[in-house]
Short mmCIF file of C-alpha atoms in Angstrom, two decimals:
data_model
loop_
_atom_site.label_atom_id
_atom_site.label_comp_id
_atom_site.label_asym_id
_atom_site.label_seq_id
_atom_site.Cartn_x
_atom_site.Cartn_y
_atom_site.Cartn_z
CA MET A 1 55.70 24.51 -9.66
CA GLN A 2 57.06 21.01 -10.08
CA LYS A 3 57.46 20.57 -6.32
CA LEU A 4 53.91 21.76 -5.76
CA LEU A 5 52.52 19.28 -8.30
CA LYS A 6 54.39 16.47 -6.60
CA ASN A 7 52.83 17.36 -3.29
CA GLU A 8 50.20 14.67 -2.69
CA LYS A 9 48.07 16.83 -0.41
CA LEU A 10 47.96 19.62 -2.97
CA ILE A 11 46.96 17.16 -5.69
CA ASN A 12 44.15 15.86 -3.49
CA ILE A 13 42.89 19.45 -3.22
CA LEU A 14 43.34 20.19 -6.91
CA ILE A 15 41.35 17.16 -8.08
CA PRO A 16 37.95 18.22 -6.65
CA VAL A 17 38.58 21.85 -7.63
CA LEU A 18 39.36 20.80 -11.19
CA ALA A 19 36.40 18.41 -11.19
CA ALA A 20 34.01 21.20 -10.20
CA SER A 21 35.55 23.56 -12.76
CA LEU A 22 35.36 20.98 -15.54
CA GLY A 23 31.76 20.19 -14.60
CA LEU A 24 30.81 23.86 -14.88
CA LEU A 25 32.73 24.17 -18.15
CA ALA A 26 31.01 21.12 -19.61
CA GLY A 27 27.67 22.56 -18.50
CA ALA A 28 28.48 25.78 -20.37
CA ILE A 29 29.28 23.81 -23.51
CA ILE A 30 25.96 21.98 -23.24
CA MET A 31 24.17 25.32 -22.92
CA LEU A 32 25.86 26.58 -26.08
CA PHE A 33 24.94 23.51 -28.10
CA THR A 34 21.32 23.62 -26.90
CA GLY A 35 20.86 27.28 -27.76
CA TYR A 36 21.21 28.90 -24.34
CA ASN A 37 23.59 31.62 -23.23
CA PRO A 38 26.00 30.14 -20.65
CA ILE A 39 27.10 33.60 -19.44
CA GLU A 40 23.52 34.60 -18.70
CA GLY A 41 22.78 31.18 -17.23
CA TYR A 42 25.69 31.13 -14.82
CA SER A 43 25.22 34.82 -13.99
CA ALA A 44 21.66 34.02 -12.93
CA LEU A 45 22.91 30.97 -11.01
CA PHE A 46 25.52 32.90 -9.05
CA GLU A 47 23.05 35.72 -8.48
CA GLY A 48 20.73 33.13 -6.99
CA MET A 49 23.53 31.97 -4.70
CA PHE A 50 25.05 35.24 -3.52
CA GLY A 51 22.98 38.10 -4.93
CA ARG A 52 20.97 38.82 -1.78
CA PRO A 53 21.27 38.05 1.94
CA LYS A 54 18.24 35.76 1.65
CA ALA A 55 19.93 33.78 -1.09
CA ILE A 56 23.03 33.31 1.05
CA GLY A 57 20.87 32.27 4.01
CA GLU A 58 19.10 29.64 1.91
CA VAL A 59 22.41 28.30 0.61
CA VAL A 60 23.73 27.88 4.15
CA ARG A 61 20.44 26.29 5.22
CA ALA A 62 20.58 23.82 2.33
CA MET A 63 24.21 22.93 2.96
CA THR A 64 23.56 22.08 6.63
CA PRO A 65 22.02 18.60 6.14
CA LEU A 66 24.32 18.03 3.15
CA ILE A 67 27.37 18.48 5.39
CA LEU A 68 26.09 15.85 7.80
CA ALA A 69 25.04 13.46 5.02
CA GLY A 70 28.46 13.91 3.43
CA LEU A 71 30.18 13.24 6.75
CA ALA A 72 28.17 10.04 7.14
CA VAL A 73 29.33 8.74 3.76
CA ALA A 74 32.89 10.00 4.24
CA PHE A 75 33.28 8.44 7.70
CA ALA A 76 32.21 5.02 6.46
CA PHE A 77 34.40 5.30 3.37
CA LYS A 78 37.43 6.31 5.44
CA THR A 79 37.00 3.08 7.36
CA GLY A 80 36.63 0.89 4.27
CA LEU A 81 32.82 0.78 4.09
CA PHE A 82 30.31 2.21 1.61
CA ASN A 83 27.21 3.50 3.36
CA ILE A 84 24.45 3.82 0.74
CA GLY A 85 21.85 3.91 3.52
CA VAL A 86 22.32 7.53 4.57
CA GLU A 87 18.89 8.40 3.16
CA GLY A 88 17.15 5.86 5.38
CA GLN A 89 19.22 6.78 8.42
CA LEU A 90 18.36 10.42 7.81
CA LEU A 91 14.64 9.62 7.73
CA VAL A 92 14.60 7.67 11.00
CA GLY A 93 16.71 10.39 12.63
CA TRP A 94 14.27 13.02 11.37
CA LEU A 95 11.31 11.12 12.83
CA ALA A 96 13.05 10.55 16.17
CA ALA A 97 13.92 14.24 16.49
CA VAL A 98 10.36 15.32 15.64
CA TRP A 99 8.89 12.84 18.12
CA VAL A 100 11.10 14.06 20.96
CA GLY A 101 10.48 17.65 19.88
CA SER A 102 6.70 17.27 19.99
CA ALA A 103 6.24 14.80 22.84
CA PHE A 104 8.06 16.76 25.56
CA THR A 105 8.14 20.30 26.85
CA LEU A 106 11.53 21.07 28.35
CA PRO A 107 13.90 24.02 28.60
CA SER A 108 15.52 24.63 25.22
CA VAL A 109 19.00 24.03 26.60
CA ILE A 110 17.88 20.44 27.34
CA HIS A 111 15.22 19.88 24.70
CA VAL A 112 17.29 20.70 21.60
CA PRO A 113 20.31 18.49 22.52
CA LEU A 114 17.94 15.70 23.57
CA ALA A 115 16.12 15.77 20.22
CA ILE A 116 19.42 15.81 18.31
CA LEU A 117 20.72 12.94 20.46
CA ALA A 118 17.56 10.95 19.74
CA ALA A 119 18.14 11.47 16.01
CA ALA A 120 21.77 10.33 16.35
CA VAL A 121 20.72 7.21 18.28
CA ALA A 122 18.01 6.34 15.74
CA GLY A 123 20.33 6.88 12.78
CA GLY A 124 23.12 5.01 14.56
CA PHE A 125 20.84 2.04 15.20
CA TRP A 126 19.82 2.02 11.52
CA GLY A 127 23.51 1.95 10.62
CA LEU A 128 24.34 -0.67 13.25
CA ILE A 129 22.13 -3.30 11.57
CA PRO A 130 24.05 -3.48 8.26
CA GLY A 131 27.29 -3.12 10.23
CA PHE A 132 26.41 -6.17 12.35
CA LEU A 133 25.36 -8.20 9.31
CA LYS A 134 28.62 -7.27 7.58
CA ALA A 135 30.74 -8.14 10.60
CA ARG A 136 28.92 -11.32 11.62
CA PHE A 137 27.71 -12.85 8.35
CA LYS A 138 29.84 -11.03 5.72
CA VAL A 139 26.70 -9.60 4.07
CA HIS A 140 27.72 -6.68 1.85
CA GLU A 141 26.74 -3.37 3.42
CA VAL A 142 25.72 -1.82 0.08
CA ILE A 143 22.94 -4.36 -0.45
CA VAL A 144 21.62 -4.13 3.10
CA THR A 145 21.72 -0.33 3.30
CA ILE A 146 19.90 0.05 -0.02
CA MET A 147 17.11 -2.23 1.20
CA MET A 148 16.94 -0.48 4.56
CA ASN A 149 16.36 2.84 2.81
CA TYR A 150 12.99 1.54 1.64
CA VAL A 151 12.23 0.05 5.04
CA ALA A 152 12.91 3.45 6.62
CA LEU A 153 10.81 5.29 4.02
CA HIS A 154 7.68 3.21 4.60
CA THR A 155 8.19 2.66 8.33
CA THR A 156 8.46 6.37 9.07
CA ALA A 157 5.37 7.05 6.93
CA ALA A 158 3.40 4.40 8.82
CA LEU A 159 4.51 5.68 12.22
CA ILE A 160 3.51 9.24 11.36
CA LYS A 161 0.08 8.19 10.09
CA ASN A 162 -0.64 6.00 13.10
CA TYR A 163 0.98 7.86 15.99
CA LEU A 164 2.08 11.40 15.09
CA TYR A 165 -0.40 12.40 12.38
CA ALA A 166 -1.70 15.96 12.58
CA GLY A 167 -3.45 16.21 9.20
CA ASN A 168 -2.32 17.45 5.80
CA GLU A 169 0.10 14.50 5.48
CA ARG A 170 2.31 15.88 8.25
CA SER A 171 3.32 14.93 11.76
CA GLN A 172 2.69 17.12 14.76
CA GLN A 173 4.69 20.33 14.98
CA ILE A 174 7.62 20.30 17.35
CA ASN A 175 7.43 22.50 20.44
CA GLU A 176 9.22 25.83 20.29
CA SER A 177 11.64 24.67 22.97
CA ALA A 178 13.04 22.07 20.53
CA SER A 179 13.31 24.39 17.54
CA LEU A 180 16.59 25.39 15.91
CA THR A 181 15.04 28.41 14.18
CA SER A 182 16.54 31.80 14.87
CA SER A 183 14.81 35.14 14.52
CA PHE A 184 18.24 36.80 14.54
CA LEU A 185 19.58 34.73 11.63
CA ALA A 186 16.31 35.22 9.76
CA SER A 187 16.44 38.99 10.28
CA ILE A 188 19.97 39.39 8.89
CA THR A 189 19.14 37.22 5.84
CA GLU A 190 15.84 38.83 4.80
CA ASN A 191 13.66 36.18 6.47
CA SER A 192 15.41 33.15 5.03
CA ARG A 193 15.01 29.77 6.73
CA LEU A 194 18.58 29.81 8.03
CA HIS A 195 18.78 28.26 11.49
CA TYR A 196 21.29 27.26 14.15
CA GLY A 197 21.74 23.83 12.59
CA ILE A 198 24.79 25.08 10.69
CA ILE A 199 26.62 25.27 14.02
CA VAL A 200 25.72 21.64 14.70
CA ALA A 201 26.94 20.62 11.24
CA LEU A 202 30.29 22.39 11.63
CA LEU A 203 30.71 20.87 15.08
CA ALA A 204 30.01 17.44 13.61
CA ALA A 205 32.70 18.02 10.97
CA PHE A 206 35.18 18.83 13.73
CA ILE A 207 34.13 15.71 15.66
CA MET A 208 34.69 13.50 12.62
CA TRP A 209 38.13 15.03 11.99
CA PHE A 210 39.09 14.67 15.64
CA ILE A 211 37.95 11.05 15.91
CA LEU A 212 39.72 9.88 12.75
CA GLU A 213 42.88 11.96 12.97
CA LYS A 214 43.54 12.54 16.68
CA THR A 215 42.39 9.42 18.54
CA SER A 216 43.75 5.89 18.75
CA LYS A 217 40.28 4.52 18.01
CA GLY A 218 40.15 6.58 14.84
CA TYR A 219 43.53 5.19 13.79
CA GLU A 220 42.22 1.70 14.45
CA LEU A 221 39.08 2.35 12.39
CA ARG A 222 41.14 3.63 9.47
CA ALA A 223 43.57 0.73 9.75
CA VAL A 224 40.71 -1.76 9.49
CA GLY A 225 39.51 0.15 6.43
CA PHE A 226 42.92 -0.07 4.77
CA ASN A 227 43.50 -3.75 5.43
CA GLN A 228 41.27 -5.95 7.56
CA HIS A 229 43.62 -8.94 7.54
CA ALA A 230 46.65 -6.92 8.66
CA SER A 231 44.55 -5.21 11.34
CA GLN A 232 43.33 -8.56 12.65
CA TYR A 233 46.89 -9.86 12.66
CA ALA A 234 47.88 -6.79 14.70
CA GLY A 235 45.30 -7.70 17.33
CA MET A 236 42.47 -5.35 16.35
CA ASN A 237 38.87 -6.50 16.65
CA VAL A 238 37.77 -6.10 13.03
CA SER A 239 34.12 -7.03 13.58
CA ARG A 240 33.67 -4.57 16.41
CA ASN A 241 35.28 -1.79 14.38
CA ILE A 242 33.02 -2.45 11.39
CA ILE A 243 29.94 -2.21 13.59
CA MET A 244 31.24 0.92 15.30
CA SER A 245 32.04 2.60 12.00
CA MET A 246 28.58 2.00 10.53
CA THR A 247 26.96 3.11 13.79
CA ILE A 248 28.87 6.40 13.88
CA SER A 249 28.18 6.94 10.18
CA GLY A 250 24.47 6.36 10.78
CA ALA A 251 24.53 8.78 13.71
CA PHE A 252 25.83 11.57 11.46
CA ALA A 253 23.04 10.79 8.99
CA GLY A 254 20.44 10.80 11.76
CA VAL A 255 21.55 14.25 12.88
CA ALA A 256 21.16 15.40 9.26
CA GLY A 257 17.51 14.42 9.58
CA ALA A 258 17.24 16.34 12.84
CA MET A 259 18.39 19.50 11.03
CA GLU A 260 15.39 19.17 8.73
CA GLY A 261 12.93 18.31 11.47
CA LEU A 262 14.07 20.81 14.09
CA GLY A 263 15.27 23.53 11.75
CA THR A 264 13.80 23.83 8.28
CA PHE A 265 10.39 22.16 8.52
CA GLN A 266 9.56 21.86 12.25
CA SER A 267 7.72 18.60 11.47
CA MET A 268 7.94 15.60 9.17
CA THR A 269 5.88 14.92 6.06
CA VAL A 270 4.57 11.49 5.14
CA MET A 271 7.15 10.72 2.45
CA SER A 272 6.10 9.03 -0.77
CA ALA A 273 9.63 9.28 -2.17
CA PHE A 274 13.13 9.86 -0.88
CA THR A 275 14.32 13.37 -0.04
CA GLY A 276 17.51 12.87 -2.05
CA THR A 277 19.68 14.49 0.61
CA GLY A 278 21.17 11.19 1.68
CA PHE A 279 22.11 10.29 -1.88
CA ASP A 280 23.49 13.79 -2.47
CA GLY A 281 25.72 13.09 0.52
CA ILE A 282 27.56 10.52 -1.60
CA ALA A 283 28.40 13.20 -4.17
CA VAL A 284 29.36 15.65 -1.42
CA ALA A 285 31.72 13.12 0.15
CA LEU A 286 33.29 12.29 -3.23
CA LEU A 287 33.84 15.93 -4.14
CA GLY A 288 35.13 16.66 -0.64
CA ALA A 289 37.66 13.82 -0.93
CA ASN A 290 36.14 12.24 2.21
CA HIS A 291 37.77 14.92 4.35
CA ALA A 292 35.80 16.92 6.92
CA ILE A 293 36.85 20.31 5.56
CA GLY A 294 36.39 19.18 1.97
CA VAL A 295 32.86 18.00 2.78
CA ILE A 296 31.97 21.48 4.08
CA PHE A 297 33.07 23.18 0.86
CA ALA A 298 31.46 20.52 -1.32
CA ALA A 299 28.18 20.87 0.59
CA ALA A 300 28.33 24.64 0.05
CA LEU A 301 28.68 24.13 -3.70
CA PHE A 302 25.89 21.56 -3.96
CA GLY A 303 23.64 23.55 -1.63
CA GLY A 304 24.18 26.64 -3.75
CA LEU A 305 23.53 24.82 -7.02
CA LYS A 306 20.29 23.32 -5.75
CA THR A 307 18.84 26.46 -4.18
CA ALA A 308 19.82 28.75 -7.04
CA ALA A 309 18.79 26.45 -9.91
CA PRO A 310 15.31 28.01 -10.29
CA GLN A 311 16.93 31.41 -10.87
CA MET A 312 18.48 30.10 -14.08
CA ASN A 313 14.98 29.48 -15.39
CA PHE A 314 13.40 32.68 -14.10
CA ASN A 315 16.18 35.12 -15.04
CA ALA A 316 17.92 33.49 -18.00
CA ASN A 317 15.29 31.09 -19.38
CA VAL A 318 17.73 28.22 -18.90
CA PRO A 319 16.08 24.97 -17.68
CA SER A 320 16.85 24.51 -14.00
CA GLU A 321 17.26 20.77 -14.71
CA LEU A 322 20.58 21.68 -16.31
CA VAL A 323 21.99 22.07 -12.79
CA GLN A 324 21.39 18.34 -12.26
CA ILE A 325 23.46 17.71 -15.39
CA VAL A 326 26.25 19.93 -14.03
CA ILE A 327 26.16 18.03 -10.72
CA ALA A 328 26.32 14.72 -12.60
CA LEU A 329 29.28 16.00 -14.63
CA ILE A 330 31.10 17.10 -11.48
CA ILE A 331 30.62 13.62 -10.02
CA PHE A 332 31.84 12.12 -13.30
CA PHE A 333 35.03 14.17 -13.21
CA VAL A 334 35.59 13.31 -9.54
CA ALA A 335 35.19 9.65 -10.46
CA SER A 336 37.71 10.27 -13.26
CA SER A 337 40.27 11.49 -10.74
CA TYR A 338 42.80 9.03 -12.18
CA LEU A 339 42.68 10.93 -15.49
CA ILE A 340 43.04 14.29 -13.73
CA ARG A 341 45.94 12.93 -11.68
CA TRP A 342 47.57 11.68 -14.90
CA ILE A 343 47.22 15.12 -16.53
CA ILE A 344 48.77 16.80 -13.47
CA THR A 345 51.65 14.30 -13.54
CA ARG A 346 52.23 14.96 -17.24
CA LEU A 347 52.28 18.70 -16.60
CA SER A 348 54.84 18.24 -13.85
CA LYS A 349 57.08 16.22 -16.18
CA GLU A 350 56.82 18.77 -18.95
CA GLY A 351 57.73 21.48 -16.47
CA LYS A 352 61.15 19.94 -15.82
#
């Protein structure tokens, strides 16, 4: 047991697991103190996640853009940057995918990859701007990406209204040849909105892992993230790596938008507020310890909590807003990883 607790990799796995468990436990305590039954509440929640094939399909659908948003945040963080602009990059990627999907009629084998590529390019460009400002003028990426979220929100709305508007506050529908929907996946999940985007998301997770862990460029990007001065002394081009990192991060976020535009909604609504998916990506990356596999599991948890939250209200009369409190508590415990690490260390010493 002592050897296991001293294993750094195992501790890095235990911390998010314990954080999620403590978040759920704290949520149960809150239910008790506010007069609700936590057993009934969580039973309804898990029933809403896994009780029926449709529920499972909706969880997987919801986790698809969350995986990509989490990868976007995790990739930037792994390279020493904090990308708060995933929401904006997601929106411009969504619009680019919908435009390509509606403006052209091509064979699906060409149309779908082209629309996803357009989303990646748009999101990457939106990430390149703060990356360039950071590299060239030392402007902090957090400030720029936050501001660019609002630029993206209102720019996409204006472009839809003036160029892609099809009434009812929506853009034109994409052509069927660009759609990620699947009648097969819908049929096996009781007509859920599950689509082929989950394959894209899992492939993106593999790409992130491969770039960072198996390529020399990935090593260089991580080295710059660890110590820019040492990397520069070693002959690495720090500015170029900062720009590249933010561009790749933005590309992941743009593809997250494509999953919504080509998969779930088949169009884009004129947004008056943020979707929240990009910001949820921050929580997903934190809970997933900024690792590709961890992001997948964290996205599954958050996707399940969000899609099943209404069931707590319908079946157990527990306010669905309580799920937001549980999510906040999970993030709090992840942020308190130092305390969890200290507890694990104490346990290992007592086990001698």
